[in-house]
Coordinates of C-alpha atoms and ligand atoms in Angstrom, one line a residue:
M1 CA -51.3 -35.3 161.8
T2 CA -47.8 -33.8 161.0
L3 CA -44.9 -34.8 159.5
E4 CA -41.3 -32.9 160.4
A5 CA -38.4 -34.0 158.5
V6 CA -35.3 -33.0 161.7
P7 CA -31.4 -34.2 160.8
S8 CA -29.7 -35.9 163.2
P9 CA -28.9 -35.5 166.0
L10 CA -32.6 -35.1 167.5
P11 CA -33.8 -34.2 171.3
P12 CA -33.5 -36.9 173.1
A13 CA -36.7 -36.6 174.6
T14 CA -37.6 -37.3 170.8
A15 CA -35.3 -40.2 170.0
A16 CA -36.9 -41.8 173.2
A17 CA -40.6 -41.5 172.1
V18 CA -38.8 -43.2 168.6
T19 CA -37.7 -46.4 170.8
E20 CA -40.2 -46.8 172.5
L21 CA -43.0 -46.6 169.3
A22 CA -40.2 -49.3 168.0
R23 CA -40.7 -51.2 171.0
A24 CA -44.9 -51.8 171.1
A25 CA -44.6 -52.5 166.6
A26 CA -42.0 -54.9 167.8
Q27 CA -44.6 -56.4 170.5
S28 CA -47.4 -56.3 168.6
D29 CA -46.0 -57.7 165.2
G30 CA -43.9 -60.4 166.4
V31 CA -40.7 -58.8 163.8
N32 CA -38.5 -55.5 164.8
P33 CA -39.6 -52.2 162.6
L34 CA -35.3 -50.8 163.0
S35 CA -32.6 -52.2 162.3
E36 CA -29.8 -52.4 164.6
R37 CA -27.9 -49.3 163.1
T38 CA -31.5 -47.5 162.7
L39 CA -31.3 -47.7 166.7
L40 CA -27.9 -46.5 167.3
H41 CA -28.3 -43.6 165.0
L42 CA -31.3 -42.7 167.8
D43 CA -28.9 -40.8 169.4
G44 CA -26.1 -38.6 169.2
E45 CA -25.0 -36.8 166.2
H46 CA -24.3 -38.7 162.6
P47 CA -24.0 -36.2 159.7
G48 CA -26.5 -37.5 157.1
D49 CA -29.3 -39.1 159.0
L50 CA -32.7 -37.8 158.8
H51 CA -35.3 -38.8 160.6
V52 CA -39.0 -38.0 160.1
L53 CA -41.8 -37.6 162.7
A54 CA -45.1 -38.2 161.8
Y55 CA -47.2 -36.5 164.7
I56 CA -50.3 -35.2 166.2
G57 CA -50.5 -31.7 166.3
E58 CA -49.8 -28.7 164.4
P59 CA -46.3 -28.1 162.3
G60 CA -43.8 -27.2 164.9
T61 CA -45.3 -27.7 167.6
L62 CA -42.8 -30.1 169.1
G63 CA -40.5 -27.6 169.0
V64 CA -36.4 -28.6 169.6
S65 CA -37.5 -30.2 173.1
G66 CA -39.3 -33.1 171.4
L67 CA -42.1 -34.5 172.0
Q68 CA -44.3 -33.4 174.1
T69 CA -46.1 -37.1 174.9
V70 CA -45.2 -40.2 173.2
G71 CA -48.7 -40.2 172.7
D72 CA -48.6 -37.7 170.1
L73 CA -45.9 -40.1 167.7
V74 CA -48.0 -42.3 165.7
G75 CA -44.9 -43.1 162.7
Y76 CA -41.4 -42.8 162.2
A77 CA -38.7 -42.7 159.5
S78 CA -35.2 -43.0 158.8
L79 CA -33.1 -42.3 155.8
A80 CA -29.2 -43.2 155.9
P81 CA -26.5 -41.4 153.4
D82 CA -26.3 -45.0 151.3
S83 CA -30.4 -44.5 150.8
S84 CA -31.5 -47.0 153.0
A85 CA -34.4 -46.6 154.8
Q86 CA -37.0 -47.9 157.2
L87 CA -40.0 -46.4 158.6
V88 CA -42.8 -48.2 160.9
V89 CA -46.3 -47.0 161.9
A90 CA -47.8 -47.0 165.8
P91 CA -49.9 -50.0 165.9
R92 CA -53.0 -48.0 167.3
A93 CA -52.3 -45.4 164.0
R94 CA -52.1 -47.8 160.7
R95 CA -54.8 -47.8 157.6
Q96 CA -55.0 -43.8 158.1
G97 CA -52.5 -43.1 155.7
T98 CA -49.4 -42.1 158.0
G99 CA -47.5 -44.6 156.2
T100 CA -48.6 -43.6 152.9
A101 CA -47.0 -40.0 154.0
L102 CA -44.3 -41.1 155.4
L103 CA -43.2 -43.8 152.4
R104 CA -43.9 -40.6 149.9
L105 CA -41.6 -38.1 152.0
L106 CA -38.5 -40.5 151.8
L107 CA -38.9 -41.0 148.4
D108 CA -38.7 -37.0 148.3
H109 CA -35.8 -37.0 149.6
G110 CA -34.5 -40.6 148.8
G111 CA -34.2 -40.6 145.4
P112 CA -34.0 -43.0 142.7
G113 CA -32.0 -44.0 144.6
L114 CA -34.3 -45.1 147.9
R115 CA -34.2 -48.2 149.4
V116 CA -36.4 -49.1 151.7
W117 CA -37.2 -52.3 154.7
A118 CA -39.7 -54.1 155.1
H119 CA -38.6 -56.5 158.0
G120 CA -40.5 -60.3 158.0
R121 CA -42.2 -58.4 154.9
L122 CA -45.3 -57.9 157.3
P123 CA -49.0 -58.0 155.8
G124 CA -49.5 -54.3 153.7
S125 CA -45.7 -53.8 152.8
D126 CA -45.9 -55.2 149.4
E127 CA -48.7 -53.5 148.6
L128 CA -47.1 -50.6 150.4
A129 CA -44.4 -50.4 148.5
A130 CA -46.8 -51.0 144.8
R131 CA -48.7 -48.1 145.3
L132 CA -45.7 -45.5 145.0
G133 CA -44.0 -48.0 142.6
L134 CA -41.0 -49.9 144.4
G135 CA -40.7 -53.0 144.2
V136 CA -38.2 -56.1 145.5
T137 CA -34.3 -54.7 145.3
R138 CA -33.2 -57.0 148.0
E139 CA -34.0 -60.7 150.1
L140 CA -32.5 -61.0 154.3
Y141 CA -33.1 -64.8 155.4
F142 CA -33.4 -65.0 158.9
L143 CA -32.1 -68.4 159.8
R144 CA -32.5 -70.6 163.3
R145 CA -30.7 -73.3 164.2
M146 CA -32.1 -74.6 167.0
S147 CA -29.1 -76.4 169.3
G148 CA -27.5 -80.0 168.3
P149 CA -25.0 -81.5 167.7
L150 CA -22.4 -79.9 166.0
P151 CA -19.1 -81.1 163.5
K152 CA -16.5 -81.0 165.3
P153 CA -14.1 -77.6 162.9
V154 CA -10.9 -78.9 161.2
W155 CA -7.9 -75.2 161.0
P156 CA -6.6 -74.7 157.7
D157 CA -3.0 -75.8 158.1
G158 CA -0.7 -72.6 159.5
I159 CA -4.0 -71.6 161.3
A160 CA -4.7 -70.9 164.9
V161 CA -7.4 -69.1 167.1
R162 CA -8.3 -66.6 169.4
T163 CA -10.6 -64.0 170.8
F164 CA -10.7 -60.5 169.6
E165 CA -9.1 -58.6 172.5
P166 CA -9.5 -54.7 172.3
G167 CA -7.4 -52.4 172.4
R168 CA -5.2 -55.3 170.0
D169 CA -7.2 -56.3 166.7
E170 CA -9.6 -53.5 165.9
T171 CA -7.8 -52.2 163.4
A172 CA -7.0 -56.0 161.8
W173 CA -10.1 -56.8 162.2
L174 CA -11.6 -53.6 160.0
G175 CA -9.0 -54.7 157.3
V176 CA -10.3 -58.2 157.1
N177 CA -13.8 -56.8 157.3
A178 CA -13.2 -54.8 154.2
R179 CA -11.8 -57.4 152.1
A180 CA -14.5 -60.2 152.5
F181 CA -17.8 -58.0 152.6
A182 CA -16.2 -55.7 149.8
E183 CA -19.2 -56.1 147.9
H184 CA -21.9 -56.4 150.6
P185 CA -24.0 -53.0 150.0
E186 CA -23.5 -52.4 154.0
Q187 CA -20.9 -54.1 155.8
G188 CA -17.5 -53.9 153.8
S189 CA -18.3 -49.9 154.3
W190 CA -18.3 -50.4 158.7
T191 CA -15.3 -47.6 160.1
S192 CA -13.8 -47.0 163.6
S193 CA -17.0 -45.8 164.9
D194 CA -19.6 -48.3 163.8
L195 CA -16.6 -50.7 165.8
A196 CA -16.7 -48.9 168.5
D197 CA -21.0 -48.1 169.0
R198 CA -21.3 -52.2 168.9
M199 CA -17.9 -52.4 171.5
G200 CA -20.1 -50.2 173.7
Q201 CA -23.5 -52.0 173.5
P202 CA -24.2 -54.5 176.9
W203 CA -24.3 -57.5 174.2
F204 CA -20.6 -56.8 173.3
D205 CA -18.4 -59.6 174.5
P206 CA -14.7 -60.2 173.0
R207 CA -15.3 -64.0 174.7
G208 CA -17.5 -65.1 171.5
F209 CA -15.9 -63.2 168.9
F210 CA -13.6 -65.2 167.5
L211 CA -10.3 -64.7 165.5
A212 CA -8.8 -66.9 162.9
V213 CA -5.1 -66.2 163.0
E214 CA -2.1 -66.8 160.7
S215 CA 0.5 -68.8 162.8
E216 CA 4.0 -68.0 161.9
T217 CA 2.3 -63.8 160.9
G218 CA -0.3 -63.3 163.2
A219 CA -2.2 -61.5 160.2
V220 CA -6.2 -62.3 160.5
A221 CA -7.9 -64.4 158.1
G222 CA -11.2 -64.5 159.5
F223 CA -13.2 -64.5 162.2
H224 CA -16.8 -65.4 163.2
W225 CA -18.3 -63.1 165.9
T226 CA -21.2 -64.0 167.7
K227 CA -24.3 -61.3 169.5
V228 CA -26.8 -63.0 172.3
E229 CA -29.2 -60.1 172.7
D230 CA -32.4 -60.6 175.3
S231 CA -31.0 -63.8 175.0
V232 CA -31.3 -64.3 171.2
G233 CA -27.8 -65.8 170.0
E234 CA -27.0 -64.4 166.7
V235 CA -24.3 -65.4 164.5
Y236 CA -23.8 -61.7 164.6
V237 CA -20.9 -61.6 161.3
V238 CA -18.9 -64.4 160.0
G239 CA -15.8 -63.1 157.5
V240 CA -13.8 -64.8 155.8
D241 CA -10.3 -62.7 154.6
P242 CA -10.4 -63.3 150.1
A243 CA -7.0 -65.2 150.2
Y244 CA -8.2 -68.0 152.6
Q245 CA -11.6 -68.0 151.3
G246 CA -12.4 -72.3 149.7
S247 CA -10.5 -73.3 152.9
G248 CA -12.9 -74.9 155.1
L249 CA -11.8 -71.6 156.6
G250 CA -15.7 -70.3 157.2
K251 CA -17.1 -73.6 158.4
A252 CA -14.4 -74.0 161.2
L253 CA -15.3 -70.6 162.5
T254 CA -18.6 -70.5 162.5
I255 CA -18.5 -73.4 163.9
E256 CA -16.5 -72.7 166.4
G257 CA -19.1 -69.8 167.4
L258 CA -22.0 -72.0 167.2
R259 CA -20.0 -74.3 170.1
H260 CA -19.3 -71.5 172.4
L261 CA -23.1 -70.0 171.7
Q262 CA -24.6 -73.6 172.4
E263 CA -22.3 -74.4 175.4
D264 CA -21.2 -71.6 177.0
R265 CA -23.5 -69.6 176.4
G266 CA -26.4 -72.5 176.5
L267 CA -28.6 -71.3 174.2
S268 CA -31.3 -73.5 172.1
S269 CA -31.8 -72.0 169.2
V270 CA -29.4 -69.1 167.3
V271 CA -30.3 -67.3 164.1
L272 CA -29.0 -65.3 161.7
Y273 CA -29.1 -62.8 158.8
V274 CA -27.7 -63.8 155.2
D275 CA -28.4 -62.4 151.7
G276 CA -30.4 -64.1 149.4
T277 CA -27.9 -64.0 147.0
N278 CA -25.2 -65.3 149.1
T279 CA -25.0 -68.7 147.8
A280 CA -22.2 -69.7 149.5
A281 CA -22.8 -68.6 153.1
R282 CA -26.1 -70.3 152.1
A283 CA -25.3 -73.4 151.5
L284 CA -22.9 -72.6 154.6
Y285 CA -25.4 -72.5 157.2
E286 CA -27.7 -74.6 154.8
K287 CA -24.8 -77.6 155.3
L288 CA -24.9 -76.5 159.8
G289 CA -28.8 -76.8 159.9
F290 CA -30.2 -73.7 159.6
T291 CA -33.3 -73.3 158.1
T292 CA -35.7 -70.1 156.8
A293 CA -37.5 -68.8 160.0
A294 CA -38.6 -64.9 158.3
L295 CA -37.5 -62.9 155.5
D296 CA -36.4 -58.7 155.2
V297 CA -37.3 -57.6 152.2
Q298 CA -36.0 -54.1 150.6
F299 CA -37.8 -51.7 147.8
G300 CA -37.0 -49.4 145.4
P301 CA -37.8 -47.4 142.3
S302 CA -39.7 -50.8 139.9
D303 CA -37.9 -48.3 137.1
A304 CA -34.5 -48.8 139.4
L305 CA -34.9 -52.9 138.9
Ligands
ACO1 C1 -24.4 -64.3 159.0 C2 -23.0 -63.7 158.5 O1 -22.4 -62.6 158.0 S1 -23.5 -64.0 157.0 C3 -21.8 -63.2 155.6 C4 -20.6 -64.5 155.8 N1 -19.8 -63.4 155.0 C5 -19.7 -63.3 153.5 O2 -20.8 -63.4 152.6 C6 -18.5 -62.7 153.4 C7 -17.9 -63.2 152.4 N2 -17.9 -64.1 151.8 C8 -17.3 -65.0 152.9 O3 -16.5 -64.7 153.6 C9 -17.1 -66.8 152.8 O4 -16.2 -66.8 151.2 C10 -17.6 -67.0 153.9 C11 -17.0 -66.8 155.1 C12 -19.5 -66.9 153.1 C13 -17.8 -69.2 153.3 O5 -16.0 -69.3 154.2 P1 -15.0 -70.0 153.4 O6 -14.0 -70.6 154.5 O7 -15.0 -69.6 151.5 O8 -16.4 -71.4 153.2 P2 -15.3 -72.9 153.6 O9 -14.5 -73.1 152.6 O10 -14.6 -73.2 155.3 O11 -16.8 -73.8 153.1 C14 -17.5 -74.0 154.1 C15 -18.6 -74.8 153.0 O12 -19.5 -73.5 152.1 C16 -19.7 -73.5 151.5 N3 -19.1 -73.0 150.0 C17 -18.3 -72.3 150.2 N4 -17.8 -71.2 149.7 C18 -18.6 -71.1 148.2 C19 -18.9 -71.3 146.7 N5 -18.3 -70.2 146.7 N6 -19.9 -71.9 146.4 C20 -21.3 -72.8 146.5 N7 -20.8 -73.1 147.9 C21 -19.9 -72.0 148.7 C22 -19.9 -74.8 150.5 O13 -21.4 -75.4 151.4 C23 -18.0 -75.1 151.4 O14 -18.7 -76.6 152.2 P3 -18.0 -77.5 150.7 O15 -16.9 -76.9 150.4 O16 -17.7 -78.8 151.4 O17 -18.4 -78.1 149.9
LIG2 N1 -24.9 -61.4 158.6 C1 -24.8 -59.8 158.3 C2 -23.9 -59.8 158.0 S1 -23.2 -59.6 156.4 C3 -26.2 -59.3 158.2 O1 -26.7 -59.7 157.4 N2 -27.1 -58.5 158.7 C4 -27.3 -57.2 158.2 C5 -28.6 -57.6 158.9 O2 -28.3 -56.8 160.4 C6 -28.6 -57.1 161.3 C7 -29.8 -56.1 161.8 O3 -29.5 -55.9 161.5 C8 -31.0 -56.8 162.8 O4 -31.4 -55.5 163.5 C9 -30.3 -56.9 164.3 O5 -30.4 -56.9 165.5 C10 -29.0 -57.7 163.9 O6 -27.8 -57.8 165.0 C11 -28.1 -57.7 162.5 O7 -27.1 -59.1 162.3 O8 -30.1 -56.8 158.8 C12 -29.4 -55.3 158.8 C13 -30.8 -54.5 158.0 O9 -31.6 -54.9 159.2 C14 -28.4 -55.3 157.2 O10 -28.1 -53.7 156.6 C15 -27.4 -56.1 158.1 O11 -26.1 -56.3 156.6

């Protein structure tokens, strides 16, 4: 087995093989092994992104033309410029040391700031991490709510709600998102490119992207961006400008998006991700009937814990 670190961009054939590897793992494990950002960054050039390929063959046999066959690829890892990473080994190739080899290479390239996701904290991830001196540095809860009666949203005085208008609201949304998520490891640093990537996805639907605006000034005070992909409805991101936090706006926005997913999109359940340390959001979602369905964790060097 050969390990090869490839700076972005990946050859299209290789990107397709990684996508197929991730699909096979998701089918086998019941959990997507790679995050949305990682999947989005398989295609195209993303400076600073590093791809690691584990394949059956002599070094260099892949060539820049990409993989000869999907069967050649037995593992993949990605390392982002913020030192966050993910790795996946093909179900057919597990317990042969490929995961250990991928993680060692990530440590070599990522250094002490490395943070490796284990989506679903599947069997073996803790053991693999501990073997290389890594411990849990972050918990991301995956919550689910079955459809049912919703309270009516109570909007703060002077606030109106409308949906996102492409070509009009991008700059204002980036601003309120950055302010709302100033303390978040990823969300607050989204750029116009990150937003455009997602607006270009088949699931993007401005009719499910709610903005709370000041009636007098039109300024965006908060938002609830919903997502429906593969028939799964998600509270994708809810954010409230710090100036409005504690005003009831987050609850009203969350309810508005849940109503849309439940009634306009006819979904029987809704999911979301929330950091374990986010006490405010977790309290809000618990009040609205969300319960824990799974847990993603990030591992980092134990001496960094
Ligand atoms: C799926 C996701 O998007 S997870 C990420 C959610 N977004 C963020 O964390 C971004 C930063 N935080 C925010 O934007 C806001 O704090 C939000 C969205 C979490 C909450 O919005 P707010 O407008 O402040 O919430 P709101 O005033 O509607 O309060 C609703 C409930 O949330 C909970 N809550 C809100 N703030 C807090 C807090 N500081 N501490 C504990 N619970 C809180 C309470 O249960 C509250 O109900 P209550 O006031 O009846 O007790
Ligand atoms: N509630 C949001 C914004 S704070 C959140 O916590 N997002 C996480 C989450 O993102 C999900 C992930 O990318 C899934 O692959 C994708 O299918 C979901 O639609 C996303 O919501 O997990 C990410 C790590 O995997 C994390 O970086 C985001 O901040």
